[in-house]
Every structure is written in C-alpha cells, then in structure tokens.
Tab-separated table of C-alpha atoms and ligand atoms in Angstrom:
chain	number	residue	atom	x	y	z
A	85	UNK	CA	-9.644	59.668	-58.134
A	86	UNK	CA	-9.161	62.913	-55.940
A	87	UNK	CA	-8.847	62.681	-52.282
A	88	UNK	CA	-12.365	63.427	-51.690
A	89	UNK	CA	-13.812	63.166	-55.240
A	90	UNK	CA	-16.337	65.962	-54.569
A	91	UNK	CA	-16.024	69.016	-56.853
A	92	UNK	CA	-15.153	72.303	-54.737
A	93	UNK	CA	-17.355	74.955	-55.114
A	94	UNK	CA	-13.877	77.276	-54.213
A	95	UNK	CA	-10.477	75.838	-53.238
A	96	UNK	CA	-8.498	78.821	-52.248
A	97	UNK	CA	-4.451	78.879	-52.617
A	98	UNK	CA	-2.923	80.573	-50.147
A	99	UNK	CA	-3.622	81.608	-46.364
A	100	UNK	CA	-2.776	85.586	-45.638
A	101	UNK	CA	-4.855	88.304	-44.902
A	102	UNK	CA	-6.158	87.429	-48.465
A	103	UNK	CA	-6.560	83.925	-48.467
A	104	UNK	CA	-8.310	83.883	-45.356
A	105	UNK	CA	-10.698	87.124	-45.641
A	106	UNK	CA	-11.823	85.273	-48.990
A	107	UNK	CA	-11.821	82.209	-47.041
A	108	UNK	CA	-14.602	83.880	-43.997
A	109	UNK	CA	-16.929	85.516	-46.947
A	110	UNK	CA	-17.373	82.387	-49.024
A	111	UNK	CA	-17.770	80.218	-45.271
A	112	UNK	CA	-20.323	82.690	-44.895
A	113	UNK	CA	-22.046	82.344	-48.065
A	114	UNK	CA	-22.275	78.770	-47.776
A	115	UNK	CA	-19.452	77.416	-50.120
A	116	UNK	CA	-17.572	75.454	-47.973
A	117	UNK	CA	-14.347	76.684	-48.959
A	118	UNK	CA	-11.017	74.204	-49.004
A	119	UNK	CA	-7.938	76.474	-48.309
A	120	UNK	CA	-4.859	75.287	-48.683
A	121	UNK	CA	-2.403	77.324	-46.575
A	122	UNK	CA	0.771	76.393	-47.329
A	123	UNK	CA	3.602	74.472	-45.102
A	124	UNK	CA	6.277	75.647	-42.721
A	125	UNK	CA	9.385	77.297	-44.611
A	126	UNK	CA	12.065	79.779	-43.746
A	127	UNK	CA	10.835	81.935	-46.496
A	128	UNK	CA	7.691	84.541	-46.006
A	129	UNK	CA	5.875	81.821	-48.465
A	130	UNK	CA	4.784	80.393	-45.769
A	131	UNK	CA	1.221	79.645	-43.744
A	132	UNK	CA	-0.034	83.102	-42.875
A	133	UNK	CA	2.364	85.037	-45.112
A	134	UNK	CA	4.411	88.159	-44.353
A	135	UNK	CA	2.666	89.119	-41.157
A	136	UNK	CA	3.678	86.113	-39.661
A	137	UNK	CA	7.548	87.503	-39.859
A	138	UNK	CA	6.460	90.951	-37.908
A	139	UNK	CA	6.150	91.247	-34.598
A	140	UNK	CA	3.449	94.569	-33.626
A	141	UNK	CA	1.265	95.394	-36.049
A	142	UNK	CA	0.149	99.151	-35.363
A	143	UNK	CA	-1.934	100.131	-39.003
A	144	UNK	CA	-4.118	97.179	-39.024
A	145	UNK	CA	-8.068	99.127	-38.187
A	146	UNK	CA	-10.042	97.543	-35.585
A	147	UNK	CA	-6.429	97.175	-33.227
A	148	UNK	CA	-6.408	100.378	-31.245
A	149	UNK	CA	-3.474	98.750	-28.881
A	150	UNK	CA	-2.030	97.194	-32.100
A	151	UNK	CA	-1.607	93.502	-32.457
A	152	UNK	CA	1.554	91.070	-33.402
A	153	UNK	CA	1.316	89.746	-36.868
A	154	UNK	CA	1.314	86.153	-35.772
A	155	UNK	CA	-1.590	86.319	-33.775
A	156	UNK	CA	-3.616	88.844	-35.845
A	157	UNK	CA	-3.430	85.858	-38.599
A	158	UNK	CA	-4.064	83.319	-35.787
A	159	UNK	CA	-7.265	85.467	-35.539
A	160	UNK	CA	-8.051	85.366	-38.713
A	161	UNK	CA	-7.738	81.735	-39.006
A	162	UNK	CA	-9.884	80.946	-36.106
A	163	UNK	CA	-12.767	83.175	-37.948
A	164	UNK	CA	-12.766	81.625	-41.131
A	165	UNK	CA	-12.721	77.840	-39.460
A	166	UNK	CA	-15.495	79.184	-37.023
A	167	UNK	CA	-17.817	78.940	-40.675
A	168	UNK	CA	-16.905	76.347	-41.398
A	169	UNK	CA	-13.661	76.832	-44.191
A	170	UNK	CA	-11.631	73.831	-44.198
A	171	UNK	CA	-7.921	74.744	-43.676
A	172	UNK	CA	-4.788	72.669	-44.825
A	173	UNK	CA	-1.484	72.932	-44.091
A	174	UNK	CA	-0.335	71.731	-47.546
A	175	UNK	CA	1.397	73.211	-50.337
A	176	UNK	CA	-0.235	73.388	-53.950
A	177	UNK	CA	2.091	71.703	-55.910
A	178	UNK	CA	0.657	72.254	-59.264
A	179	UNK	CA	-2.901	73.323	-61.160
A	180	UNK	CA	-4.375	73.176	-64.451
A	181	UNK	CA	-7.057	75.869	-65.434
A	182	UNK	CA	-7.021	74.734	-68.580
A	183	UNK	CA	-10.557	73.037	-68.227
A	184	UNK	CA	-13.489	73.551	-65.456
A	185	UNK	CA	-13.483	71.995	-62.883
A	186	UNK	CA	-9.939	73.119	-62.421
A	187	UNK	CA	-7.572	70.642	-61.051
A	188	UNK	CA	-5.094	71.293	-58.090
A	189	UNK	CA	-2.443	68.948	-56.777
A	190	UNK	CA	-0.942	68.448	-53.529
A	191	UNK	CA	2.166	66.456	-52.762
A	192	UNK	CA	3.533	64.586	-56.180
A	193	UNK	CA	2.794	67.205	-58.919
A	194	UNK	CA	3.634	63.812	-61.288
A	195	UNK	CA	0.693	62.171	-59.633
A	196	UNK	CA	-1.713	61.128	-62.667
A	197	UNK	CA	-4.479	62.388	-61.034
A	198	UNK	CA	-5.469	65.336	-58.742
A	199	UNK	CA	-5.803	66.201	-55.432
A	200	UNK	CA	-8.771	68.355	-55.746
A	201	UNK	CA	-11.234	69.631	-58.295
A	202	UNK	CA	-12.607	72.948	-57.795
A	203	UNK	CA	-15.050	75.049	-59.955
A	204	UNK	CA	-13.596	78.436	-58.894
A	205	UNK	CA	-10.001	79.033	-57.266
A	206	UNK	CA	-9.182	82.093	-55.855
A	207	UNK	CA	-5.341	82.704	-55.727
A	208	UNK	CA	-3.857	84.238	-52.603
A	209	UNK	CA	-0.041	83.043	-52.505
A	210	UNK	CA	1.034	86.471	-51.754
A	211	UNK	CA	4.741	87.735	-52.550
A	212	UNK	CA	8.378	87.873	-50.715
A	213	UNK	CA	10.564	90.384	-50.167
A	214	UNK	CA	13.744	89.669	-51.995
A	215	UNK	CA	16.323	89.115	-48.782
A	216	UNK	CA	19.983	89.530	-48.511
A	217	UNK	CA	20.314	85.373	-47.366
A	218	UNK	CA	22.979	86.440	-44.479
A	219	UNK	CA	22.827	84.213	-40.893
A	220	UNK	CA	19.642	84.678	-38.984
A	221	UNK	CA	17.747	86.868	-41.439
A	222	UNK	CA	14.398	85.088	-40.197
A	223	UNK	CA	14.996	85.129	-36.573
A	224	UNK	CA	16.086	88.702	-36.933
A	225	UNK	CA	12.902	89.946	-38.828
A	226	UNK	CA	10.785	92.009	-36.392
A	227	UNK	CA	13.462	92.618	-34.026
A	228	UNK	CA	15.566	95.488	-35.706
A	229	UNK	CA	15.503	93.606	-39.346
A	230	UNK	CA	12.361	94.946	-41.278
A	231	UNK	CA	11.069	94.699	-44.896
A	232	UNK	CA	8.605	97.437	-44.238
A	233	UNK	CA	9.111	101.229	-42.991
A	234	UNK	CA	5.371	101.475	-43.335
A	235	UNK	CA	4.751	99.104	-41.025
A	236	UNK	CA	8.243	99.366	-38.928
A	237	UNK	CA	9.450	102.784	-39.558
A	238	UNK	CA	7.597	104.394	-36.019
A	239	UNK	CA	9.457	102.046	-33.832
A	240	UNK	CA	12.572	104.029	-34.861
A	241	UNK	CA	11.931	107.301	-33.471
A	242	UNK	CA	15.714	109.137	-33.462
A	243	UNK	CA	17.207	105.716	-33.963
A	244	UNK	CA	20.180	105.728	-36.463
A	245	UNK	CA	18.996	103.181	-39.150
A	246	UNK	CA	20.192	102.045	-42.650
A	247	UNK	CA	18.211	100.945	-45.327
A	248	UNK	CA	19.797	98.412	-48.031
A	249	UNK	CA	19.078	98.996	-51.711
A	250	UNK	CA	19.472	101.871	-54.667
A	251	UNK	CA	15.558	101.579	-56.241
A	252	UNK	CA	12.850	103.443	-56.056
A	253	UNK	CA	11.587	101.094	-52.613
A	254	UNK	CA	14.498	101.913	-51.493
A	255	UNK	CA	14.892	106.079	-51.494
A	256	UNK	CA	11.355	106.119	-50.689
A	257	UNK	CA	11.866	103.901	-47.472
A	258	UNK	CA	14.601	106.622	-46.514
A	259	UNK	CA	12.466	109.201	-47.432
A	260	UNK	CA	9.658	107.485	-45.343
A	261	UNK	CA	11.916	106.882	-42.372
A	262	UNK	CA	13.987	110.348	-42.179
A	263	UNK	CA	11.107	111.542	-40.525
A	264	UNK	CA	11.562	109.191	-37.985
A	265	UNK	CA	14.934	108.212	-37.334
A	266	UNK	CA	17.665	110.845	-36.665
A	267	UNK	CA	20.088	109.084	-39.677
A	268	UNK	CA	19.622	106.788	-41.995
A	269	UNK	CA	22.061	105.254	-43.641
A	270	UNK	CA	21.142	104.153	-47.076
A	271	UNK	CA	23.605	100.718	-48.248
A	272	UNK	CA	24.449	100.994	-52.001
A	273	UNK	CA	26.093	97.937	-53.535
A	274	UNK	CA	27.533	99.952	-56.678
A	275	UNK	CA	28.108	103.549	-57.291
A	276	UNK	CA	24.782	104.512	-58.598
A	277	UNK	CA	21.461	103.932	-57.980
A	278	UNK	CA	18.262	102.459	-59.442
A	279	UNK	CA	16.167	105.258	-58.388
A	280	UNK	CA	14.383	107.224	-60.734
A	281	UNK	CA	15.683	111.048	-60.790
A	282	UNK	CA	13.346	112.496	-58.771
A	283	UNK	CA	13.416	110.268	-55.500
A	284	UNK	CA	17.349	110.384	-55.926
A	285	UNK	CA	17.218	114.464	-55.873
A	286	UNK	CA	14.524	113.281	-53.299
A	287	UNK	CA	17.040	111.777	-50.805
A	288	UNK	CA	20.628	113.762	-52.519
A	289	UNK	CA	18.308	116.900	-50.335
A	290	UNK	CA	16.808	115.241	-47.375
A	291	UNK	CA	20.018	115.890	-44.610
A	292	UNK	CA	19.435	112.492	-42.514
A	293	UNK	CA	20.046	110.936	-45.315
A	294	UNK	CA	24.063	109.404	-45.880
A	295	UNK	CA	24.569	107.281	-48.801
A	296	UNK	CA	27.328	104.163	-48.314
A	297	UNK	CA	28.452	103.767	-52.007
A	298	UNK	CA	29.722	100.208	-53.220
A	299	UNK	CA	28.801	99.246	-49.937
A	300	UNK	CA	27.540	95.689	-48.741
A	301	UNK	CA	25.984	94.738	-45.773
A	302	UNK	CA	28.004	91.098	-44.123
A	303	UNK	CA	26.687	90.206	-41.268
A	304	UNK	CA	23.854	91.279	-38.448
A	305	UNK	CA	25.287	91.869	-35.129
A	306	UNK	CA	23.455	91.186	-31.868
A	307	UNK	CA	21.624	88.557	-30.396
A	308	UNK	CA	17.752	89.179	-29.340
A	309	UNK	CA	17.550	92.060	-31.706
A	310	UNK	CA	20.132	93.712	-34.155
A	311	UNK	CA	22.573	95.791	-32.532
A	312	UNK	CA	24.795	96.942	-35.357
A	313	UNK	CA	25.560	95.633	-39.242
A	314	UNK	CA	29.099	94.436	-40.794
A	315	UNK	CA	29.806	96.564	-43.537
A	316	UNK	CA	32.017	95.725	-46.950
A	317	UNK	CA	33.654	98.209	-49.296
A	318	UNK	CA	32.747	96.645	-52.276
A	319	UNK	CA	35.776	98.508	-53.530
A	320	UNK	CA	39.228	97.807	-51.221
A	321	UNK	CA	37.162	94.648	-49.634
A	322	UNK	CA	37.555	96.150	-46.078
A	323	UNK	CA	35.133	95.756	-43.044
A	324	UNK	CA	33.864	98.160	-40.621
A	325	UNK	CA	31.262	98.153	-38.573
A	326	UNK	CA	28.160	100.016	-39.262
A	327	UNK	CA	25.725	100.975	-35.891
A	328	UNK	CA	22.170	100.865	-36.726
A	329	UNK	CA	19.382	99.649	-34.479
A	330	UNK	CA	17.043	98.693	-37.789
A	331	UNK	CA	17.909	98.051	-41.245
A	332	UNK	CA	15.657	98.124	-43.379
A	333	UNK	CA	16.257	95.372	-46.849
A	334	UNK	CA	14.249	97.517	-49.623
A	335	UNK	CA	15.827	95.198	-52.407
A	336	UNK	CA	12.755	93.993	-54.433
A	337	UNK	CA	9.834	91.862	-54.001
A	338	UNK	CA	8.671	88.605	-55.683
A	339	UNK	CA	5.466	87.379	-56.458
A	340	UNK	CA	4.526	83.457	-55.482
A	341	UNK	CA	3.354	83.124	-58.987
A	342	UNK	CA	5.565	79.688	-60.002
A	343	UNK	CA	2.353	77.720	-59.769
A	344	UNK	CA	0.637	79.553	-62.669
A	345	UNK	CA	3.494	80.179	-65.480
A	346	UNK	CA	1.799	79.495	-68.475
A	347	UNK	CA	-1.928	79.619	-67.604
A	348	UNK	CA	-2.289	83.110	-65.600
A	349	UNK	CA	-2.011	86.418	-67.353
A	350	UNK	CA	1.202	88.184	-65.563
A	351	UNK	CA	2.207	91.628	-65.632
A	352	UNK	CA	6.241	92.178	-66.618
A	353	UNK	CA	7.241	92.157	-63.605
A	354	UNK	CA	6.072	88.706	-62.359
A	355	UNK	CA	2.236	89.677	-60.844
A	356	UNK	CA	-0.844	88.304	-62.139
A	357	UNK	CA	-2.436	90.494	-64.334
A	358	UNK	CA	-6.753	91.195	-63.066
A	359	UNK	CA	-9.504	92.968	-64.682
A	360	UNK	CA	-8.974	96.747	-64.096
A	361	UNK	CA	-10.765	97.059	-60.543
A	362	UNK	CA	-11.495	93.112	-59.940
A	363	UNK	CA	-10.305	90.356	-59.336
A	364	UNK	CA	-11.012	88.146	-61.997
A	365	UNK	CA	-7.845	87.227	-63.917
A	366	UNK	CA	-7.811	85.743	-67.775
A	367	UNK	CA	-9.718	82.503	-66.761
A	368	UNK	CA	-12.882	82.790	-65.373
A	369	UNK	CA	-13.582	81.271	-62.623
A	370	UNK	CA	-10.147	81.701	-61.321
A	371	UNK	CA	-9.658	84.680	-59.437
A	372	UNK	CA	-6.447	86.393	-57.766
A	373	UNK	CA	-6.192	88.613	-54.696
A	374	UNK	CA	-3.834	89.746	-52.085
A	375	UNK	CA	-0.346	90.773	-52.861
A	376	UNK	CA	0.541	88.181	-55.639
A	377	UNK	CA	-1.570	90.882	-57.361
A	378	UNK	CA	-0.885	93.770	-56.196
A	379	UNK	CA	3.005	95.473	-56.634
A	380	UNK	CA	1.739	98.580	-55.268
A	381	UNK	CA	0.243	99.022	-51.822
A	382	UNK	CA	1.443	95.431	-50.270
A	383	UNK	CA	-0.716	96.310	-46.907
A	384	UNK	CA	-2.128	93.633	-44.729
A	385	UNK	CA	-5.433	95.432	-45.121
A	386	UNK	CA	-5.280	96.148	-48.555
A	387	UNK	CA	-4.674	92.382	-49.445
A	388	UNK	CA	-7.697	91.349	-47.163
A	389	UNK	CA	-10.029	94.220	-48.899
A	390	UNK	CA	-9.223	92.349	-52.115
A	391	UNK	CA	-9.596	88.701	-51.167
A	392	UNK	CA	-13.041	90.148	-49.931
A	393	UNK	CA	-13.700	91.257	-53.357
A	394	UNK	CA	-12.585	87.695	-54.672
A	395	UNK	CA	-14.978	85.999	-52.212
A	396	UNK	CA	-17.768	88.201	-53.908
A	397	UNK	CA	-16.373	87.562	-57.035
A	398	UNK	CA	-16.232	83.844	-57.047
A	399	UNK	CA	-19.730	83.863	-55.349
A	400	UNK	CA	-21.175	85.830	-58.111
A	401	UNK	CA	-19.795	83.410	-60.780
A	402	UNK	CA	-20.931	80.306	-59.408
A	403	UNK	CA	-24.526	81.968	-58.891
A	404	UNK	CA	-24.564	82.911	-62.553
A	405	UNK	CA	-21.971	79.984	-64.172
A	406	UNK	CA	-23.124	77.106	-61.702
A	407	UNK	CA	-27.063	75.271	-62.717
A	408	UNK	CA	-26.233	72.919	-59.872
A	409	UNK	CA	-25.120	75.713	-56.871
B	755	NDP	P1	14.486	97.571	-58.104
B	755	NDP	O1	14.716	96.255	-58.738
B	755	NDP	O2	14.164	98.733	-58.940
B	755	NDP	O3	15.792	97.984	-57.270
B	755	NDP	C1	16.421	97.068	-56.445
B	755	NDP	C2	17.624	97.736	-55.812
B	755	NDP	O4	18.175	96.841	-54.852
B	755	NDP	C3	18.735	98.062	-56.809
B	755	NDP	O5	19.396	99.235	-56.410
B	755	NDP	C4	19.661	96.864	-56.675
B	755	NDP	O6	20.993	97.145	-56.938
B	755	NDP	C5	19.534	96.581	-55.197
B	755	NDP	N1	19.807	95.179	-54.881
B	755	NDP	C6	19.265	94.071	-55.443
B	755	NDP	N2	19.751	92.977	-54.868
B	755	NDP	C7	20.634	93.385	-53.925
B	755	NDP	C8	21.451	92.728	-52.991
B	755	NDP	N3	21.464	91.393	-52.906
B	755	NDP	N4	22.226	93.477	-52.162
B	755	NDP	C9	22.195	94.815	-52.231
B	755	NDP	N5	21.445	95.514	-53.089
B	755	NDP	C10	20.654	94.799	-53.928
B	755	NDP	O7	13.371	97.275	-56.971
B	755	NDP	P2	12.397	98.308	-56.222
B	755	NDP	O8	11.652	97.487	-55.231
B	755	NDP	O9	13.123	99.475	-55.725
B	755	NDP	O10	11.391	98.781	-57.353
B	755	NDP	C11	10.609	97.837	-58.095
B	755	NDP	C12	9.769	98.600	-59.135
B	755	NDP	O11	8.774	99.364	-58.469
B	755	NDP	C13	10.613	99.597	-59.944
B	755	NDP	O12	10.119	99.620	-61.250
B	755	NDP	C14	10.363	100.909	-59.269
B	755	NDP	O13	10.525	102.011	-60.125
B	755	NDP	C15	8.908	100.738	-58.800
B	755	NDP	N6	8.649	101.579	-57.620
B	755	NDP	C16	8.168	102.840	-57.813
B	755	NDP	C17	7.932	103.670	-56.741
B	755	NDP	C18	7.422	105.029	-56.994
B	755	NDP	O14	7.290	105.412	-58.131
B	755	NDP	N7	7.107	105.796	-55.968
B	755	NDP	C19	8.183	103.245	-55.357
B	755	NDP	C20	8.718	101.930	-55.258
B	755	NDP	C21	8.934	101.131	-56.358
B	755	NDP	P3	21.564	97.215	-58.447
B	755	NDP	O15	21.063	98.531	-58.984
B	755	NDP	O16	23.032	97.164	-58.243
B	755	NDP	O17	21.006	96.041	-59.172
C-alpha cells in the first residue's frame, strides 16, 4: 500500500529551524524520523523556510561571527541526517488525523492510498510573509529587501529606509528601525492606518519617522541590491522615485496551515491552536511547532526551541501511547 508500508514512529512536515531541531532530538532518541522538507518554490514555503531567503544571520546563539541563513539550515540539515533522520525533498500533499496511524500523502492527494503512515506527526510548515508580488522580490530579499527589522534592521545604521504597511508590524518595524536608520519612510496605501492608537502616537512622535499617505510602492530599483523604490500616489496616479537602501514589507504574515483545514484546531487568524505551553495540538499524537504556531516571536531560535519541545513531546507519547515502541 504505502511506499514503504512500515508505520512511522514520527513523520515530520516541514524542514526549518523547527522541522529539523525536532528532526535531530527524535534521530537521537532512536525514532528514525521521516521528514518531509518540502520542494523548491519562489515562495518562503519552501525547503529550509524563511532563513533560506536571508543572507547574515547575526541573533542566532552559538554564531559569534554570525552565519548566512542558507548555510545555518544547511547545518542543521547535515546534523539531523548525521542520526540518522531521513530527509525528503517532497511536498505533503494531504493528511488525515482522523484515525492513528495517521496517513500522509505525497504527490497525487487523489491517490487511494497513502504515502506514509505515521503514529505521531509533528507539524513544522512554518509561515510567509505576505509580499508585495513586484519583479524580483525573491532575488532582492537579503540584499536591501527584508521581511524582518529584527533580524535586518542593524545593517541599516544611518541608512534612509522605508518600511511598507499601516499595522501594528508595521509602526513597530519603524519604531524598531528609527534607532537605526537616520529616516524611515513608512509606505501607506490609504490615508489611515491599521495600527492600534498607541504605536500610531508611537511613530506620529518618533522624528525619523515620515509617513507616505495613499502611497504604493511600483517597482525596486537596482541590480545586486536595491538602490531606490518607485513610488505611486495612490491619489493623482503619479510616480516619483523614492531613495531607500532597505525597505522593509511589514504587510502580514501567513501561516502554511492549508494542509490541516478541517482537522487542526486554528486560532482566528489562521495558526494552529496548542496546549497553553506545549505543543500538542487537538489530536494527540499530532503535534505543531515552529512558526505555523507561533504569530508572535517568529525567531529562528524560537521556532527551533519549540520543535525541541515537539521532539520531547512526541517521544513522550509514543513511550506512554505505543505497547510496541
Ligand atoms: P495587519 O493585517 O494588521 O496590517 C497589515 C497592513 O498592511 C495594513 O495597514 C494594510 O493596509 C497593509 N497592507 C496589506 N497588504 C498590502 C499591500 N499589498 N500593499 C500595501 N500595504 C498593504 O497585519 P500586521 O502584521 O501589522 O498585524 C497582524 C496582527 O498582529 C494584528 O492583529 C496586530 O494588531 C498584531 N500585532 C500586534 C503587535 C503589538 O501589539 N505589539 C505587533 C505586531 C502585530 P490596509 O489597512 O489598507 O488594509
């Protein structure tokens, strides 16, 4: 029936800091984990997940010299196949939890039967920034175009910057970055903002702060790395240039959560919903970790803390749910 017809002990969806810290501690405790990474796509839900759109990575511990995001994942790869986890670059298609062992499909998610049977799956498909879809947004991404002024925001030391977006991400970014940069612009599509009052008397006070109203952003400008922005006026539809060295897209995120509609508690806003303090979600067995969890910190190290705690998790169910572990 399934490719391999042996029933998992943990099949793990998704391969970022989450996926794959969960990935080393069950290796390590003997559960010969299948993870299925995910395949090659423009989009940051992709093998490796966000950190594999950044370029230096400066906050991850253990990196005194910092580290890109490609090859910190790279690393962590490498450690979780060094015990033995069994990585593939394939994309989940669909899953039913509905009944242990839990069934995941790969490829044809019409196939009758499934690719693999798993008694515990720990879910790691992390989230996506919401993007603005102009030319060369990917190639762009770590080379003036960020997602993150945690991450980002030092590289821009009295830089003039812009950040697009009227939320609470958003102000905070600017707030974030003014101490930084020395302007940032902050792109507003319509003549008022998201924000909740307080971040928007937050940034109305901060001085390096300018706000564009009804403004759009058209097109990045420069070749290696961003050199400048095209600006709209939303109102009289003209252009002007706009010159920033980083711009910041603070627009929204989205969880990878498509795969579990239906069968995996969510919060309103699209996140899987765990146990206060865990990681165990409505089904047991099934566990979630990393950001497709989390709409709070969304740190590299925060994500892998949690697909520790998954790892634990699912190790601790199978020991008491499992007679033949
Ligand atoms: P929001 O959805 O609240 O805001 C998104 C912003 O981006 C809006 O101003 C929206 O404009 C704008 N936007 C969306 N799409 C585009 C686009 N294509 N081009 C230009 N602008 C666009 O997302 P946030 O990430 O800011 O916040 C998400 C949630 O998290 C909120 O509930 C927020 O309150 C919360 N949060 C709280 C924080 C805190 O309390 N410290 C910090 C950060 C987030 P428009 O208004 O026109 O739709």
């Amino acid at each position: 029936m399934t490719s391999s017809d042996t029933i998992h002990d943990v099949v793990i969806i998704g391969s970022g800091p989450a996926g794959l810290t969960a990935a080393i501690y069950t290796a390590r405790a003997n559960l010969s984990p299948l993870v299925l990474e995910g395949e090659p796509s423009s989009t940051s839900d992709q093998p490796g997940g966000q950190l594999m759109l950044t370029t230096d990575v400066e906050n991850y511990p253990g990196f005194p010299e910092g580290v890109m995001g490609p090859e910190l994942m790279m690393n962590f790869k490498q450690q979780a196949a060094r015990f033995g986890a069994d990585i593939r670059t394939v994309k989940a298609s669909k899953v039913d939890l509905s009944e242990r062992p839990f069934k995941i499909w790969v490829g044809d998610p019409e196939a009758p039967e499934p690719t693999h049977l798993s008694k515990t799956v720990i879910v790691s498909t992390g989230a996506q920034s919401l993007m603005l879809g102009l030319d060369r947004e990917n190639e762009l991404i770590g080379h003036g175009l960020s997602t993150c002024a945690t991450c980002d925001g030092f590289f821009f030391r009295d830089h003039d910057i812009a950040v697009v977006g009227g939320g609470d991400s958003a102000l905070e970014e600017a707030n974030f970055l003014s101490r930084f940069a020395s302007k940032v612009y902050l792109v507003v599509r319509r003549d008022e903002l998201r924000a909740s009052k307080i971040m928007q008397d937050r940034a109305h006070a901060n001085p390096k702060i300018e706000i564009l109203w009804n403004t759009s952003v058209t097109e990045y400008v420069g070749e290696s790395k961003l050199e400048s922005v095209k600006i709209r006026n939303n109102l009289d539809e003209s252009i002007s240039d706009l010159a920033v060295t980083g711009l910041f897209i603070a627009i929204g995120h989205k969880p990878n959560t498509g795969l579990f509609e239906g069968q995996l508690d969510m919060k309103d806003n699209g996140y899987l919903l765990t146990q206060p303090g865990r990681t165990a979600t409505n089904i047991e067995g099934v566990f979630a970790s990393g950001d497709v969890q989390d709409d709070y910190y969304r740190q590299a190290i925060t994500a892998a803390g949690s697909g520790c705690a998954a790892a634990l998790e699912a190790e601790r169910w199978l020991e008491a749910n499992d007679e033949g572990h």
